[in-house]
Amino acid sequence: MSLAAYCVICCRRIGTSTPPPKKDTYWRDIRNIIKFTGSLLLGGSLFLTYEVLALKKSLTLDTEVIEREKMKSYIYLPTVSLDERENPGIVYQARKELHKAMRKVLATSAKILRNPFAEPFSTADIEDHECDVWLLLKKSRSEDKAERLEAVRDMSETHHWHDYQYRIIAQACAPRVLIGLARSKESDLRFFLPPPPLPSLKEDSCIEEELRQLLASLPQTELDECTQYFTSLALNESSQSLAAQKGGLWCFGGNGLPYADSFGTVPSATVEMFCLEAIVKHSEISTHCDKIEANGGLQLLQRLYQLHKDYPKVQRNIMRVIGNMALNEHLHSPIVRSGWVSLMAEAMKSHHIMKASHAARILANLDRETVQEKYQDGVYVLHPQHRTSQPIKADVLFIHGLMGAAFKTWRQQDSERVVLEKAVGDEDRYTTCWPKTWLARDCPALRIISVEYDTTLSDWRARCPMESPVEFRSNEFLRKLRAAGVGDRPLIWVSHSMGGLLVKKMLLEASKKPEMSTVINNTRGIIFYSVTHHGSHLAEYSVNVRYLLFPSLEVKELSKGNTFVTRIDDFLEFAKDKNFQVLNFVETLPTYIGRMIKLHVVTVESADSGIGELIPVDVNHLNICKPKRKDAFLYQRTLRFIRETLAKDLEN
């Protein structure tokens, strides 16, 4: 029980109908309560704001702090009248005594809190155990950046404060301090106030309908092909689903059919996913982010985020939107005010790598104190995700292949032994993403980035229409990676399957652009995990079973003799000229697609890039980039290559 609650309970007990003791005993008890809670009153923000309204008629202070606190209406408690007729007898006397003590507290707090913490204050104004809180708050407002960062670090490493002291920081600190605390690994979650109450839904409306209205309110002209496609698809499916629900019949209709298995069987969840995917595309446009914020999108998305705590796909797309909005610095203030920093501080501590990594991206884009780079959609830092004093000397980039993802592609290979070890909690024995855990521990001076993009084996699923996915994505991600500072340090590329073609294409494109010259000059090496340098038979297999597997554009681009594959053969001479260090792995076992299709995705001949060492491994195509254990050959050889290739850079 908090001290404030104890005080209130004592006051209530004094006001009961139980025969009261002598008057002297009353006041001795009351004075003891006041003395006991004296330290609480100095900084107990909830109790302070509770009492300020009641003191309004009897106390006037020349300070901005009260007005600033009043703006935070979502932490107020109901006003209690000081009218003796409403609170007769001992309750009135008790509150009166408490208010006397409050006068000195308010005056002292106002003196300390007066913006911008510029005036000195004496430690005699406050109790000894309160000094750290106020001194750190003042230090966090310093004009000196190093001093501000030190204050945030000291706050995050403090774990002995009382609840009300954390609330003092939560209410009085600047937004950049709050963001810094959210990005500090050891920060206590009590530093973060709960988000303000969300506005009520409109009458005769539902969250799906409001989400559709938000999407419809965004500009619908001058959109790129992808944004236009997803928007029209979402609005069409939304209107059909709403009509079907009202009529008691659910029909996916149009392109919605392939989403049935992917997004669940609940119609509303499917509608939300369609709309969210479209809003993600809109949020990549700065002016559309302004519209999302102006139309209440931050609050609506927060309602959806909290409603779907058990739906990772929904939460992921919502965080993608917030992360894109955070790229625009003029939107940082509304993002902080709407409570997203508190939610992301909690998400950063999640054991789910996807959730923690999306939160890390949002907070990094908000953190202009220690981060110069901007992380656009699809670019995720696996290490370091928190503020750190460890100097970063090089970058390692992970690019997945067909049907892959930024996190799941690089997980540990499952086996009976590993499954049993999952419950142990030892990341050296089991990890859901080995670059984030194993590689980060073995090479802490690396910044480890994973890139994500959508791919599919089949044309059943709706996708953004484009002429050549790999060529389109190579330019798109080259731009995104440069915005993230890739090229400013020595770097190594790690790729799987089609991701290797994407890497080769990006480097060839970068060599043609003077503004990308640093990417070429700082590339030290490349690791290829079963990359189809000379094409794959995958598309040919799918033709033979066309009723089960319809080849997508990505699959067609991997086929032998495809013009795209032959065009990037120029990479071999380019890599030799730049003296890139190269390591090639290739599978020797076939891969099963379902129960009916068995194929060898990449042969030894196709995986030979013509440069560097080629190592066959007794695994299939999916497991070529998934080591069984930390001491497995696949991981240890990868680690050795990274250390040897970056040896000189890591020593400096």
XYZ file of C-alpha atoms in Angstrom:
652
model
C 0.000 0.000 0.000
C 1.332 3.476 -0.850
C 1.806 6.106 1.840
C -0.812 8.314 0.229
C -3.380 5.509 0.409
C -2.433 4.871 4.014
C -3.000 8.536 4.817
C -6.440 8.552 3.187
C -7.479 5.367 5.012
C -6.370 6.843 8.325
C -8.431 9.958 7.652
C -11.474 7.817 6.847
C -11.044 5.833 10.017
C -10.911 9.014 12.024
C -14.238 10.020 10.484
C -16.137 6.830 11.355
C -18.905 6.611 13.910
C -16.668 4.761 16.371
C -16.505 6.663 19.664
C -13.517 8.971 19.264
C -10.652 9.041 21.740
C -9.576 12.220 23.402
C -8.948 15.317 21.304
C -5.210 15.330 22.026
C -4.978 11.804 20.677
C -6.718 12.904 17.466
C -4.217 15.592 16.689
C -1.241 13.519 17.756
C -2.351 10.841 15.252
C -2.902 13.408 12.540
C 0.461 15.065 13.123
C 2.122 11.639 13.050
C 0.467 10.932 9.710
C 1.692 14.264 8.367
C 5.197 13.648 9.676
C 5.165 10.089 8.322
C 4.095 11.242 4.866
C 6.236 14.376 4.766
C 8.698 12.949 2.301
C 5.846 11.652 0.164
C 4.245 15.084 -0.081
C 7.421 16.614 -1.467
C 7.260 14.598 -4.638
C 4.174 12.429 -4.505
C 2.738 13.604 -7.764
C -0.573 11.797 -7.562
C -1.314 13.102 -4.093
C -0.047 16.572 -5.020
C -2.324 16.889 -8.052
C -5.154 15.419 -5.978
C -4.840 18.193 -3.433
C -4.039 21.131 -5.721
C -7.612 21.514 -6.904
C -8.886 21.528 -3.344
C -6.307 24.150 -2.371
C -7.105 26.391 -5.296
C -9.196 28.864 -3.271
C -6.791 29.138 -0.357
C -3.404 29.096 -2.078
C -1.952 31.122 -4.938
C 1.546 30.461 -6.294
C 3.405 32.434 -8.908
C 4.602 29.385 -10.831
C 4.002 27.544 -14.075
C 4.320 24.114 -12.574
C 0.703 23.853 -11.389
C -0.670 24.793 -14.795
C 1.673 22.313 -16.398
C 0.463 19.550 -14.074
C -3.167 20.462 -14.702
C -2.627 19.768 -18.384
C -2.056 16.113 -17.482
C -5.680 15.499 -16.718
C -5.345 11.758 -17.153
C -3.519 11.446 -13.794
C -6.008 13.490 -11.812
C -8.100 12.041 -9.008
C -11.566 13.471 -8.256
C -11.631 16.810 -6.450
C -12.545 16.658 -2.762
C -14.253 19.691 -1.262
C -12.808 21.575 1.712
C -16.265 22.752 2.713
C -16.702 21.983 6.422
C -20.390 21.263 5.857
C -19.520 18.445 3.415
C -16.689 16.998 5.513
C -17.647 17.710 9.139
C -15.710 17.038 12.283
C -12.362 15.371 12.442
C -12.118 14.702 8.668
C -12.235 18.430 8.010
C -9.622 19.137 10.689
C -7.347 16.393 9.369
C -7.444 17.681 5.823
C -6.805 21.192 7.075
C -3.649 20.026 8.846
C -2.491 18.214 5.733
C -3.006 21.340 3.655
C -0.838 23.364 5.994
C 2.001 20.956 5.366
C 1.285 21.120 1.641
C 1.955 24.851 1.443
C 5.660 24.446 2.059
C 5.771 21.407 -0.218
C 4.149 23.251 -3.121
C 6.364 26.259 -2.740
C 9.500 24.110 -2.695
C 8.383 21.963 -5.633
C 7.464 25.051 -7.638
C 10.864 26.563 -6.961
C 12.651 23.436 -8.115
C 10.409 22.645 -11.059
C 10.253 26.181 -12.459
C 11.204 25.827 -16.094
C 13.946 25.577 -17.264
C 15.545 24.348 -14.038
C 17.885 27.283 -14.383
C 17.775 28.657 -10.832
C 19.852 27.009 -8.128
C 18.131 25.543 -5.093
C 19.409 24.594 -1.707
C 19.377 21.042 -0.463
C 17.904 22.519 2.679
C 14.682 22.947 0.716
C 14.151 19.196 0.546
C 14.869 16.003 2.424
C 18.263 14.333 1.880
C 16.794 11.281 0.177
C 15.011 13.526 -2.364
C 18.136 15.321 -3.598
C 19.068 12.723 -6.243
C 15.702 12.991 -7.987
C 15.693 16.763 -8.293
C 19.389 17.086 -9.068
C 19.091 14.532 -11.879
C 16.025 16.309 -13.225
C 17.894 19.582 -13.261
C 20.936 17.934 -14.829
C 18.725 16.410 -17.552
C 17.773 19.959 -18.610
C 21.385 21.056 -19.004
C 22.548 22.833 -22.136
C 25.483 20.432 -22.211
C 24.548 17.274 -24.152
C 27.072 15.048 -22.364
C 25.640 16.130 -19.024
C 22.100 15.382 -20.172
C 23.063 11.905 -21.367
C 24.838 11.206 -18.096
C 21.719 12.215 -16.161
C 19.553 9.828 -18.196
C 22.064 7.026 -17.702
C 22.113 7.634 -13.938
C 18.314 7.625 -13.829
C 18.099 4.351 -15.756
C 20.579 2.659 -13.428
C 18.676 3.671 -10.288
C 16.496 0.935 -8.819
C 16.056 1.946 -5.168
C 13.596 4.821 -5.489
C 10.023 4.767 -4.228
C 7.082 4.696 -6.626
C 6.326 8.396 -6.233
C 9.933 9.307 -7.096
C 9.643 7.527 -10.439
C 6.387 9.436 -10.999
C 8.187 12.721 -10.359
C 10.579 11.922 -13.203
C 7.723 10.699 -15.416
C 5.808 13.969 -15.053
C 8.614 16.496 -14.903
C 11.171 15.210 -17.448
C 11.503 16.505 -20.995
C 10.364 14.280 -23.901
C 13.950 13.569 -24.965
C 14.684 12.307 -21.449
C 11.646 10.027 -21.578
C 12.778 8.646 -24.942
C 16.296 8.158 -23.582
C 14.934 6.219 -20.618
C 12.855 4.045 -22.958
C 16.014 3.237 -24.929
C 18.031 2.418 -21.795
C 18.157 -1.300 -21.130
C 17.878 -1.187 -17.341
C 15.172 1.492 -17.035
C 12.321 0.815 -14.622
C 8.901 0.873 -16.309
C 7.627 3.108 -13.503
C 9.340 5.976 -15.318
C 6.508 5.882 -17.859
C 2.988 7.155 -17.263
C 0.180 5.098 -18.755
C -1.133 6.507 -22.051
C -3.941 9.070 -21.727
C -7.515 7.792 -22.081
C -8.513 7.112 -25.663
C -11.434 9.048 -27.153
C -14.723 7.195 -27.376
C -15.747 5.627 -30.642
C -18.268 7.566 -32.660
C -21.906 6.699 -32.169
C -23.117 3.770 -34.283
C -19.529 3.053 -35.318
C -16.992 0.280 -34.750
C -13.228 0.204 -34.815
C -13.151 -1.466 -38.252
C -15.349 1.251 -39.695
C -13.239 4.041 -38.166
C -10.099 2.408 -39.523
C -11.664 2.325 -42.971
C -12.691 5.986 -42.615
C -9.127 6.916 -41.634
C -7.821 5.205 -44.754
C -10.477 6.848 -46.935
C -9.541 10.284 -45.524
C -5.959 10.009 -46.801
C -5.049 11.498 -50.207
C -6.012 9.100 -52.989
C -4.292 10.860 -55.881
C -0.669 10.913 -57.040
C 0.024 7.605 -55.302
C 2.676 5.175 -56.465
C 1.508 1.900 -57.935
C 1.943 -0.084 -54.724
C 0.116 2.360 -52.455
C -2.699 2.711 -54.970
C -3.043 -1.054 -55.241
C -3.201 -1.733 -51.506
C -5.578 1.192 -50.874
C -8.112 0.142 -53.497
C -7.873 -3.474 -52.336
C -8.448 -2.505 -48.698
C -11.378 -0.187 -49.348
C -13.000 -2.721 -51.657
C -12.619 -5.606 -49.220
C -13.687 -3.434 -46.279
C -16.932 -2.372 -47.933
C -17.707 -5.954 -48.957
C -17.023 -7.328 -45.506
C -19.109 -4.718 -43.733
C -22.008 -5.346 -46.061
C -21.631 -9.092 -45.614
C -21.576 -8.799 -41.826
C -24.743 -6.730 -41.815
C -26.398 -9.288 -44.072
C -25.273 -12.199 -41.927
C -23.035 -13.625 -44.667
C -19.255 -13.495 -44.928
C -17.663 -13.660 -48.339
C -14.020 -12.865 -49.006
C -14.595 -11.853 -52.608
C -12.068 -10.573 -55.126
C -8.471 -10.845 -54.040
C -9.448 -11.507 -50.461
C -9.555 -15.288 -50.920
C -5.824 -15.942 -50.441
C -5.858 -14.028 -47.176
C -8.321 -16.384 -45.520
C -5.692 -18.646 -43.997
C -3.148 -15.937 -43.373
C -5.189 -13.455 -41.388
C -7.573 -15.663 -39.472
C -11.195 -16.597 -39.737
C -12.653 -13.548 -37.988
C -14.003 -11.147 -40.632
C -13.194 -8.018 -38.636
C -9.563 -9.097 -38.180
C -9.271 -9.562 -41.944
C -10.754 -6.129 -42.597
C -8.311 -4.567 -40.150
C -5.346 -6.264 -41.820
C -6.355 -5.021 -45.271
C -6.700 -1.457 -43.984
C -3.503 -1.613 -41.947
C -1.446 -2.839 -44.901
C -2.735 0.100 -46.936
C -2.048 2.590 -44.109
C 1.504 1.224 -43.841
C 2.053 2.188 -47.478
C 0.527 5.638 -46.922
C 2.732 6.211 -43.860
C 5.795 6.027 -46.103
C 4.685 9.419 -47.483
C 5.488 12.322 -45.140
C 2.424 14.440 -45.963
C 0.163 11.430 -45.438
C 1.668 10.962 -41.964
C 0.469 14.475 -41.159
C -3.039 13.480 -42.245
C -2.944 10.311 -40.153
C -2.032 12.347 -37.071
C -4.550 15.120 -37.786
C -7.384 12.605 -38.222
C -6.760 10.892 -34.893
C -4.732 8.009 -36.281
C -2.326 7.846 -33.332
C -5.200 7.227 -30.931
C -7.124 4.871 -33.230
C -4.036 2.750 -33.890
C -3.300 2.675 -30.171
C -6.798 1.347 -29.473
C -6.252 -1.356 -32.073
C -2.773 -2.139 -30.688
C -4.112 -2.693 -27.178
C -7.148 -4.600 -28.435
C -5.038 -7.099 -30.409
C -2.320 -7.977 -27.914
C -2.560 -11.603 -29.009
C -2.329 -10.857 -32.745
C 1.363 -10.231 -33.621
C 0.607 -9.488 -37.283
C -1.789 -6.692 -36.363
C 0.621 -5.220 -33.813
C 3.516 -5.479 -36.264
C 1.745 -3.416 -38.927
C 0.668 -0.825 -36.372
C 4.259 -0.446 -35.181
C 5.400 -0.152 -38.785
C 3.076 2.843 -39.192
C 4.284 4.518 -35.972
C 7.898 3.855 -36.950
C 7.305 5.526 -40.317
C 5.617 8.494 -38.675
C 8.589 8.836 -36.301
C 10.800 9.534 -39.314
C 9.182 12.995 -39.346
C 10.611 15.052 -36.475
C 7.686 17.488 -36.394
C 5.467 14.537 -35.372
C 7.620 13.511 -32.405
C 5.700 15.686 -29.980
C 2.215 14.246 -30.761
C 3.663 10.710 -30.744
C 5.071 11.275 -27.247
C 1.923 13.023 -25.983
C -0.305 10.198 -27.170
C 1.567 7.717 -24.966
C 3.404 5.648 -27.575
C 6.767 5.976 -25.794
C 5.344 4.256 -22.719
C 3.953 1.418 -24.839
C 7.230 1.005 -26.717
C 9.282 1.056 -23.506
C 7.262 -1.957 -22.405
C 7.541 -3.610 -25.837
C 11.344 -3.223 -25.743
C 11.392 -5.618 -22.803
C 9.359 -8.256 -24.657
C 10.989 -11.654 -25.185
C 9.417 -11.703 -28.674
C 12.147 -10.495 -31.016
C 9.719 -9.098 -33.586
C 7.931 -6.908 -31.069
C 11.137 -5.707 -29.388
C 12.813 -4.926 -32.727
C 9.869 -2.923 -34.065
C 9.791 -0.967 -30.789
C 13.545 -0.400 -31.038
C 13.091 1.057 -34.527
C 10.385 3.471 -33.357
C 12.408 4.691 -30.373
C 15.610 5.024 -32.421
C 13.748 7.228 -34.915
C 12.464 9.338 -32.010
C 15.882 9.569 -30.328
C 17.632 12.543 -31.882
C 19.997 12.856 -28.909
C 22.119 9.816 -29.695
C 20.960 8.605 -33.126
C 21.748 10.410 -36.364
C 20.503 7.664 -38.682
C 16.878 7.094 -39.657
C 15.510 3.583 -39.969
C 12.863 3.289 -42.655
C 10.313 0.512 -42.996
C 11.976 -2.882 -43.370
C 15.320 -1.906 -41.815
C 15.785 -3.244 -38.275
C 18.739 -3.003 -35.935
C 19.258 -6.288 -34.123
C 22.229 -4.940 -32.147
C 22.566 -2.610 -30.341
C 18.879 -1.957 -29.704
C 19.535 0.162 -26.601
C 21.743 3.126 -25.869
C 25.264 1.895 -25.270
C 28.723 3.205 -24.479
C 30.241 0.460 -26.675
C 31.796 2.091 -29.780
C 30.439 0.623 -33.021
C 33.235 -0.025 -35.514
C 31.575 -1.972 -38.347
C 28.221 -3.090 -39.758
C 26.930 -6.546 -40.698
C 23.786 -6.673 -42.868
C 21.493 -9.707 -43.145
C 19.324 -10.069 -46.280
C 16.831 -12.975 -46.376
C 15.527 -14.848 -49.414
C 12.254 -16.271 -50.737
C 9.526 -16.566 -48.113
C 11.956 -15.293 -45.502
C 11.789 -12.508 -42.936
C 14.104 -10.234 -40.996
C 13.961 -12.441 -37.906
C 12.674 -15.945 -38.635
C 15.169 -16.630 -41.463
C 18.039 -16.368 -38.996
C 16.609 -18.511 -36.231
C 18.295 -21.596 -34.851
C 17.519 -24.889 -36.573
C 15.013 -26.872 -34.560
C 15.763 -30.381 -33.423
C 14.445 -32.659 -30.695
C 17.309 -31.673 -28.458
C 16.845 -27.970 -29.081
C 13.095 -28.124 -28.460
C 13.771 -29.590 -25.030
C 16.264 -26.834 -24.294
C 13.900 -23.958 -25.136
C 12.564 -23.885 -21.605
C 16.028 -23.537 -20.131
C 16.301 -19.876 -21.164
C 20.002 -20.081 -22.052
C 20.476 -18.199 -25.339
C 23.823 -19.885 -25.915
C 21.888 -23.149 -26.273
C 18.739 -21.861 -27.961
C 17.970 -18.592 -29.739
C 15.197 -17.313 -31.979
C 17.685 -15.129 -33.885
C 21.358 -16.026 -33.776
C 22.698 -12.719 -35.192
C 20.964 -10.839 -32.357
C 22.241 -13.095 -29.583
C 25.274 -15.161 -30.589
C 26.916 -12.747 -33.024
C 26.185 -9.690 -30.871
C 27.896 -11.329 -27.879
C 30.882 -12.579 -29.870
C 31.360 -9.261 -31.695
C 29.841 -6.469 -29.539
C 31.481 -3.726 -31.628
C 29.230 -4.548 -34.596
C 25.979 -2.885 -35.582
C 23.843 -5.764 -36.849
C 21.034 -4.869 -39.266
C 18.412 -7.150 -40.795
C 16.398 -6.164 -43.855
C 12.853 -7.360 -44.544
C 10.856 -7.372 -47.771
C 7.805 -9.300 -48.991
C 8.257 -12.310 -51.252
C 6.066 -15.227 -52.233
C 6.433 -18.562 -54.008
C 3.039 -18.283 -55.633
C 0.880 -15.729 -57.418
C -2.125 -16.860 -55.354
C -1.418 -14.157 -52.797
C -2.019 -10.512 -53.647
C 1.138 -8.466 -53.946
C 2.364 -5.131 -55.182
C 2.464 -5.191 -59.007
C 5.901 -4.294 -60.344
C 7.951 -5.204 -63.386
C 10.924 -6.746 -61.612
C 10.779 -7.234 -57.811
C 14.532 -7.623 -57.272
C 15.451 -4.629 -59.422
C 12.773 -2.499 -57.753
C 13.834 -3.559 -54.265
C 17.550 -3.125 -54.911
C 17.094 0.603 -55.527
C 14.551 0.955 -52.742
C 16.706 -0.706 -50.108
C 19.901 0.922 -51.273
C 18.233 4.252 -50.491
C 16.872 3.012 -47.163
C 20.195 1.530 -46.065
C 22.055 4.702 -46.929
C 19.581 6.673 -44.768
C 20.456 4.245 -41.958
C 24.129 5.159 -42.293
C 25.182 2.003 -44.116
C 28.449 2.848 -45.865
C 29.738 5.104 -43.094
C 31.575 2.144 -41.533
C 33.240 -1.015 -42.845
C 30.555 -3.597 -43.623
C 29.863 -7.222 -44.469
C 26.782 -8.497 -46.296
C 25.199 -11.821 -45.263
C 22.560 -13.199 -47.647
C 20.386 -16.252 -48.189
C 18.972 -17.483 -51.503
C 17.407 -14.620 -53.494
C 18.811 -12.192 -50.925
C 22.230 -12.798 -52.495
C 20.942 -11.611 -55.876
C 19.564 -8.546 -54.144
C 22.969 -7.826 -52.562
C 24.767 -8.201 -55.907
C 22.252 -5.931 -57.613
C 22.518 -3.280 -54.864
C 26.312 -3.187 -55.073
C 26.243 -2.906 -58.871
C 23.695 -0.072 -58.643
C 25.730 1.685 -55.933
C 28.822 1.567 -58.136
C 26.990 3.723 -60.699
C 25.977 6.444 -58.223
C 28.604 8.847 -56.812
C 26.503 9.486 -53.674
C 26.685 5.742 -52.913
C 30.434 5.431 -53.314
C 30.978 4.961 -49.569
C 28.874 1.775 -49.679
C 31.282 0.287 -52.236
C 34.448 1.608 -50.614
C 33.511 0.268 -47.178
C 32.259 -3.157 -48.291
C 34.782 -5.685 -46.988
C 33.089 -8.988 -47.719
C 29.976 -11.015 -48.575
C 28.608 -14.319 -47.275
C 26.312 -16.222 -49.650
C 24.083 -18.945 -48.149
C 22.880 -21.055 -51.120
C 22.547 -18.209 -53.601
C 21.481 -19.112 -57.146
C 24.277 -17.329 -58.998
C 23.503 -19.315 -62.172
C 19.769 -19.853 -61.747
C 17.554 -22.487 -60.106
C 15.249 -25.282 -61.252
C 12.591 -24.053 -58.813
C 10.445 -22.422 -61.482
C 10.656 -25.542 -63.634
C 9.434 -27.693 -60.746
C 6.501 -25.370 -60.169
C 5.495 -25.589 -63.830
C 5.207 -29.369 -63.493
C 2.905 -28.970 -60.528
C 1.204 -25.793 -61.673
C -2.045 -26.731 -59.973
C -0.301 -26.640 -56.599
C 2.363 -23.994 -57.030
C 2.012 -21.055 -59.407
C 5.362 -19.304 -59.885
C 5.576 -15.697 -58.786
C 7.798 -13.116 -60.418
C 10.454 -13.761 -57.775
C 10.547 -17.481 -58.584
C 10.703 -16.776 -62.314
C 13.677 -14.478 -61.723
C 15.588 -17.365 -60.158
C 15.160 -19.673 -63.141
C 18.114 -20.763 -65.254
C 18.685 -18.525 -68.241
C 16.558 -15.670 -66.865
C 17.791 -12.314 -68.180
C 18.038 -10.890 -64.670
C 20.391 -13.672 -63.536
C 22.564 -13.282 -66.606
C 22.722 -9.487 -66.223
C 24.273 -9.631 -62.754
C 27.012 -11.975 -63.942
C 28.991 -8.742 -64.335
C 29.288 -8.818 -60.565
C 32.120 -11.372 -60.658
C 34.632 -9.070 -62.332
C 33.415 -6.155 -60.230
C 33.936 -8.089 -56.960
C 37.419 -9.191 -57.968
C 38.351 -5.646 -58.922
C 37.194 -4.334 -55.522
C 38.900 -7.223 -53.710
C 35.739 -8.269 -51.852
C 36.246 -11.264 -49.564
C 33.594 -13.902 -50.333
C 32.398 -17.063 -48.557
C 29.881 -19.410 -50.210
C 27.789 -22.105 -48.491
C 25.522 -24.527 -50.354
C 23.059 -27.251 -49.309
C 23.449 -30.872 -50.340
C 20.055 -32.178 -49.175
C 16.687 -31.737 -50.953
C 13.937 -29.489 -49.584
C 10.334 -30.556 -49.104
C 7.547 -28.113 -50.014
C 4.510 -29.598 -48.359
C 4.262 -33.393 -48.555
C 4.188 -33.773 -52.319
C 7.038 -31.671 -53.661
C 10.695 -32.592 -53.114
C 13.358 -30.563 -54.885
C 16.955 -29.441 -54.791
C 16.598 -25.655 -54.791
C 20.243 -24.675 -55.325
C 22.842 -27.021 -56.773
C 26.545 -26.888 -55.995
C 27.223 -25.614 -59.509
C 24.723 -22.756 -59.200
C 25.987 -21.748 -55.744
C 29.535 -21.252 -57.000
C 29.948 -17.483 -57.329
C 33.340 -17.864 -58.995
C 35.113 -16.115 -56.158
C 35.973 -17.195 -52.623
C 35.624 -20.535 -50.855
C 32.646 -22.824 -51.631
C 31.552 -25.059 -48.721
C 28.900 -27.811 -49.156
C 26.884 -28.512 -45.989
C 24.628 -31.512 -45.277
C 21.431 -29.501 -44.775
C 18.505 -28.451 -46.975
C 17.860 -25.032 -48.470
C 15.862 -23.738 -45.499
C 18.420 -24.793 -42.884
C 21.573 -23.614 -44.670
C 21.425 -20.355 -42.679
C 20.169 -21.902 -39.415
C 22.952 -23.399 -37.267
C 21.895 -26.177 -34.896
C 24.075 -24.925 -32.053
C 26.474 -22.140 -31.299
C 29.406 -24.518 -31.672
C 28.083 -25.842 -35.012
C 30.344 -25.546 -38.065
C 27.935 -23.225 -39.916
C 28.026 -20.576 -37.195
C 31.680 -20.934 -36.245
C 32.833 -20.655 -39.884
C 30.613 -17.610 -40.375
C 31.989 -16.013 -37.211
C 35.576 -16.690 -38.279
C 34.993 -15.087 -41.673
C 33.507 -11.939 -40.084
C 36.339 -11.624 -37.566
C 39.086 -12.195 -40.126
C 37.562 -9.883 -42.731
C 37.050 -7.058 -40.226
C 40.178 -7.730 -38.149
C 41.942 -4.471 -38.961
C 38.762 -2.401 -38.619
C 37.830 -3.881 -35.238
C 41.338 -3.293 -33.869
C 41.331 0.439 -34.648
